[in-house]
Amino acid sequence: MHDDYTPRYLTYLIARLYEQIEDKSTIEILTKYLDYTEDEAKEALENVEKPELFACDDRIGAALLSAEESGDKQDVFNVLDGDFKIFNIVINYDKNNRTHGGLSEY
């Protein structure tokens, strides 16, 4: 499933989860919904980078945990898909006009 998302997004997602929820919960989300092995998830947490684009208090961690509580995997995928769409909008915002804050370097 994590092949559906860009490596840059996954790095950004993991960094936000690292800031917001317990490592155990992050590992569970990565292994259960994004097809990471437990070792891959632990390594990703060990090598986490600070997110640059948004504040870390966007509550993606709470949104994923809440979706997971529903018991329906699709709820979690819907949260991830929505977050990925927002990420892409921000990344691609005004790419050709760097004077207006375009983030084309991403």
Coordinates of N, CA and C in Angstrom, one line a residue:
M1 N 0.8 -1.2 0.0 CA 0.0 0.0 0.0 C 0.9 1.3 0.0
H2 N 2.0 1.2 0.6 CA 2.8 2.5 0.6 C 3.4 2.8 -0.7
D3 N 3.2 2.0 -1.7 CA 3.6 2.3 -3.1 C 2.6 3.3 -3.7
D4 N 1.5 3.5 -3.1 CA 0.5 4.5 -3.5 C 0.9 5.9 -3.2
Y5 N 1.9 6.1 -2.4 CA 2.3 7.4 -1.9 C 3.7 7.7 -2.2
T6 N 4.1 8.9 -2.5 CA 5.5 9.2 -2.8 C 6.4 9.1 -1.6
P7 N 7.7 8.8 -1.9 CA 8.6 8.7 -0.7 C 8.7 10.0 0.1
R8 N 8.6 11.1 -0.6 CA 8.6 12.4 0.1 C 7.4 12.5 1.1
Y9 N 6.2 12.1 0.6 CA 5.1 12.2 1.5 C 5.2 11.3 2.7
L10 N 5.7 10.0 2.4 CA 5.8 9.1 3.5 C 6.8 9.6 4.5
T11 N 7.9 10.2 4.1 CA 8.9 10.8 5.0 C 8.2 11.9 5.9
Y12 N 7.4 12.7 5.2 CA 6.7 13.8 5.9 C 5.7 13.2 6.9
L13 N 4.9 12.2 6.4 CA 3.9 11.6 7.3 C 4.5 11.0 8.5
I14 N 5.6 10.3 8.4 CA 6.3 9.6 9.5 C 6.8 10.6 10.5
A15 N 7.4 11.7 9.9 CA 7.9 12.8 10.8 C 6.7 13.4 11.7
R16 N 5.6 13.6 11.1 CA 4.5 14.2 11.8 C 3.9 13.2 12.8
L17 N 3.8 11.9 12.4 CA 3.4 10.9 13.4 C 4.4 10.8 14.6
Y18 N 5.6 10.9 14.3 CA 6.7 10.8 15.3 C 6.5 11.9 16.3
E19 N 6.1 13.1 15.9 CA 5.9 14.3 16.7 C 4.6 14.2 17.5
Q20 N 3.6 13.4 17.0 CA 2.2 13.5 17.5 C 1.8 12.3 18.4
I21 N 2.2 11.1 18.0 CA 1.7 9.9 18.7 C 2.9 9.0 19.1
E22 N 2.6 8.0 20.0 CA 3.6 7.1 20.5 C 4.2 6.3 19.3
D23 N 5.5 5.9 19.5 CA 6.2 5.1 18.5 C 5.4 3.8 18.2
K24 N 4.9 3.2 19.3 CA 4.2 1.9 19.1 C 3.0 2.1 18.2
S25 N 2.2 3.2 18.3 CA 1.1 3.4 17.4 C 1.5 3.7 16.0
T26 N 2.6 4.5 15.9 CA 3.1 4.8 14.5 C 3.6 3.5 13.8
I27 N 4.3 2.6 14.5 CA 4.7 1.3 14.0 C 3.5 0.5 13.5
E28 N 2.5 0.5 14.4 CA 1.3 -0.3 14.0 C 0.6 0.3 12.8
I29 N 0.5 1.6 12.6 CA -0.1 2.2 11.5 C 0.7 1.8 10.2
L30 N 2.0 2.0 10.3 CA 2.9 1.7 9.2 C 2.9 0.3 8.7
T31 N 2.8 -0.7 9.7 CA 2.8 -2.1 9.3 C 1.4 -2.6 8.9
K32 N 0.4 -2.1 9.6 CA -0.9 -2.5 9.3 C -1.6 -2.0 8.0
Y33 N -1.2 -0.7 7.7 CA -1.9 0.0 6.6 C -1.0 0.4 5.5
L34 N 0.3 0.4 5.7 CA 1.2 0.9 4.7 C 2.2 -0.2 4.3
D35 N 2.0 -1.4 4.7 CA 2.8 -2.6 4.3 C 4.3 -2.4 4.6
Y36 N 4.6 -1.7 5.7 CA 6.0 -1.7 6.2 C 6.2 -3.0 7.0
T37 N 7.4 -3.5 7.0 CA 7.7 -4.5 8.0 C 8.0 -3.8 9.3
E38 N 8.0 -4.6 10.4 CA 8.2 -3.9 11.7 C 9.6 -3.3 11.7
D39 N 10.6 -4.0 11.1 CA 12.0 -3.5 11.0 C 12.0 -2.2 10.2
E40 N 11.3 -2.1 9.1 CA 11.3 -0.9 8.2 C 10.7 0.2 9.0
A41 N 9.6 -0.1 9.7 CA 8.9 1.0 10.5 C 9.8 1.5 11.6
K42 N 10.5 0.7 12.3 CA 11.4 1.1 13.4 C 12.6 1.9 12.8
E43 N 13.1 1.5 11.6 CA 14.2 2.2 11.0 C 13.7 3.6 10.5
A44 N 12.5 3.7 10.0 CA 12.0 4.9 9.6 C 11.9 5.9 10.7
L45 N 11.5 5.4 11.9 CA 11.4 6.2 13.1 C 12.7 6.7 13.6
E46 N 13.7 5.8 13.5 CA 15.1 6.1 13.9 C 15.7 7.2 13.0
N47 N 15.3 7.3 11.8 CA 15.9 8.2 10.8 C 14.9 9.3 10.5
V48 N 14.0 9.6 11.4 CA 12.9 10.6 11.1 C 13.5 12.0 10.9
E49 N 12.9 12.7 10.0 CA 13.4 14.1 9.7 C 12.2 15.0 10.2
K50 N 12.6 16.2 10.6 CA 11.6 17.2 11.0 C 10.8 17.7 9.8
P51 N 9.5 17.7 9.9 CA 8.7 18.2 8.8 C 8.9 19.7 8.5
E52 N 9.0 20.0 7.3 CA 9.3 21.4 6.9 C 8.1 22.2 6.4
L53 N 7.0 21.5 5.9 CA 6.0 22.2 5.2 C 4.9 22.8 6.1
F54 N 4.4 22.0 7.0 CA 3.3 22.4 7.9 C 3.7 22.3 9.3
A55 N 3.0 22.8 10.2 CA 3.2 22.7 11.6 C 2.9 21.2 12.0
C56 N 3.6 20.7 13.0 CA 3.5 19.3 13.4 C 2.1 19.1 14.1
D57 N 1.4 20.2 14.5 CA 0.2 20.0 15.2 C -1.0 19.9 14.4
D58 N -0.9 19.4 13.2 CA -2.0 19.3 12.3 C -3.0 18.1 12.6
R59 N -2.7 17.3 13.6 CA -3.5 16.3 14.2 C -3.7 15.1 13.2
I60 N -2.8 14.8 12.3 CA -2.9 13.6 11.5 C -2.8 12.4 12.3
G61 N -2.0 12.4 13.4 CA -1.9 11.2 14.2 C -3.3 10.9 14.9
A62 N -3.9 11.9 15.4 CA -5.2 11.7 16.0 C -6.3 11.2 15.0
A63 N -6.2 11.8 13.8 CA -7.1 11.4 12.8 C -7.0 10.0 12.4
L64 N -5.7 9.5 12.3 CA -5.5 8.1 11.9 C -5.9 7.2 13.0
L65 N -5.6 7.5 14.3 CA -6.0 6.7 15.4 C -7.5 6.6 15.5
S66 N -8.2 7.7 15.3 CA -9.6 7.7 15.3 C -10.2 6.8 14.2
A67 N -9.7 7.0 13.0 CA -10.1 6.1 11.9 C -9.9 4.7 12.2
E68 N -8.7 4.4 12.8 CA -8.4 3.0 13.1 C -9.4 2.4 14.1
E69 N -9.9 3.2 15.0 CA -10.8 2.7 16.0 C -12.1 2.3 15.4
S70 N -12.5 2.8 14.3 CA -13.7 2.4 13.6 C -13.7 1.0 13.2
G71 N -12.6 0.4 13.1 CA -12.5 -1.0 12.7 C -12.6 -1.2 11.2
D72 N -12.7 -0.2 10.4 CA -12.8 -0.3 9.0 C -11.5 0.3 8.3
K73 N -10.8 -0.6 7.7 CA -9.5 -0.1 7.1 C -9.7 1.0 6.1
Q74 N -10.8 1.0 5.4 CA -11.1 2.0 4.5 C -11.1 3.4 5.1
D75 N -11.5 3.5 6.3 CA -11.5 4.8 7.0 C -10.1 5.3 7.2
V76 N -9.1 4.5 7.5 CA -7.7 4.9 7.6 C -7.2 5.3 6.2
F77 N -7.5 4.5 5.2 CA -7.1 4.8 3.8 C -7.7 6.2 3.4
N78 N -8.9 6.4 3.7 CA -9.5 7.7 3.4 C -8.8 8.9 4.0
V79 N -8.3 8.7 5.3 CA -7.6 9.8 6.0 C -6.2 10.0 5.2
L80 N -5.5 8.9 5.0 CA -4.3 8.9 4.3 C -4.4 9.6 2.9
D81 N -5.4 9.1 2.1 CA -5.6 9.7 0.8 C -5.9 11.2 0.8
G82 N -6.7 11.6 1.8 CA -7.0 13.1 1.9 C -5.8 13.8 2.3
D83 N -5.0 13.3 3.2 CA -3.8 14.0 3.6 C -2.8 14.1 2.5
F84 N -2.7 13.0 1.7 CA -1.8 13.0 0.5 C -2.2 14.0 -0.5
K85 N -3.6 14.2 -0.7 CA -4.1 15.2 -1.7 C -3.7 16.6 -1.2
I86 N -3.8 16.9 0.1 CA -3.4 18.2 0.6 C -1.9 18.4 0.4
F87 N -1.1 17.4 0.7 CA 0.3 17.4 0.6 C 0.7 17.8 -0.9
N88 N 0.0 17.1 -1.8 CA 0.3 17.4 -3.3 C -0.1 18.8 -3.7
I89 N -1.2 19.3 -3.1 CA -1.6 20.7 -3.4 C -0.6 21.7 -2.9
V90 N -0.1 21.5 -1.7 CA 0.9 22.4 -1.1 C 2.2 22.3 -1.9
I91 N 2.6 21.1 -2.2 CA 3.9 20.8 -2.9 C 3.9 21.5 -4.3
N92 N 2.7 21.4 -4.9 CA 2.6 21.9 -6.3 C 2.1 23.4 -6.4
Y93 N 1.8 24.0 -5.3 CA 1.3 25.4 -5.3 C 2.3 26.3 -6.0
D94 N 1.8 26.9 -7.0 CA 2.6 28.0 -7.7 C 4.0 27.6 -7.9
K95 N 4.2 26.4 -8.5 CA 5.6 26.0 -8.7 C 6.4 26.9 -9.6
N96 N 5.7 27.6 -10.5 CA 6.5 28.4 -11.5 C 6.7 29.8 -11.0
N97 N 6.2 30.2 -9.9 CA 6.4 31.5 -9.4 C 6.9 31.5 -8.0
R98 N 8.3 31.4 -7.9 CA 8.9 31.2 -6.6 C 8.8 32.4 -5.8
T99 N 8.5 33.6 -6.4 CA 8.4 34.8 -5.5 C 7.1 34.7 -4.7
H100 N 6.2 33.8 -5.0 CA 5.0 33.7 -4.2 C 5.0 32.4 -3.3
G101 N 6.2 31.9 -3.1 CA 6.4 30.8 -2.1 C 6.2 29.4 -2.7
G102 N 6.4 29.3 -4.1 CA 6.3 28.0 -4.7 C 7.3 27.0 -4.0
L103 N 6.9 25.8 -3.9 CA 7.7 24.8 -3.3 C 8.2 23.8 -4.3
S104 N 8.7 24.3 -5.4 CA 9.1 23.4 -6.5 C 10.3 22.5 -6.2
E105 N 11.1 22.9 -5.2 CA 12.2 22.1 -4.8 C 11.9 20.8 -4.2
Y106 N 10.6 20.6 -3.9 CA 10.1 19.3 -3.4 C 9.6 18.5 -4.5

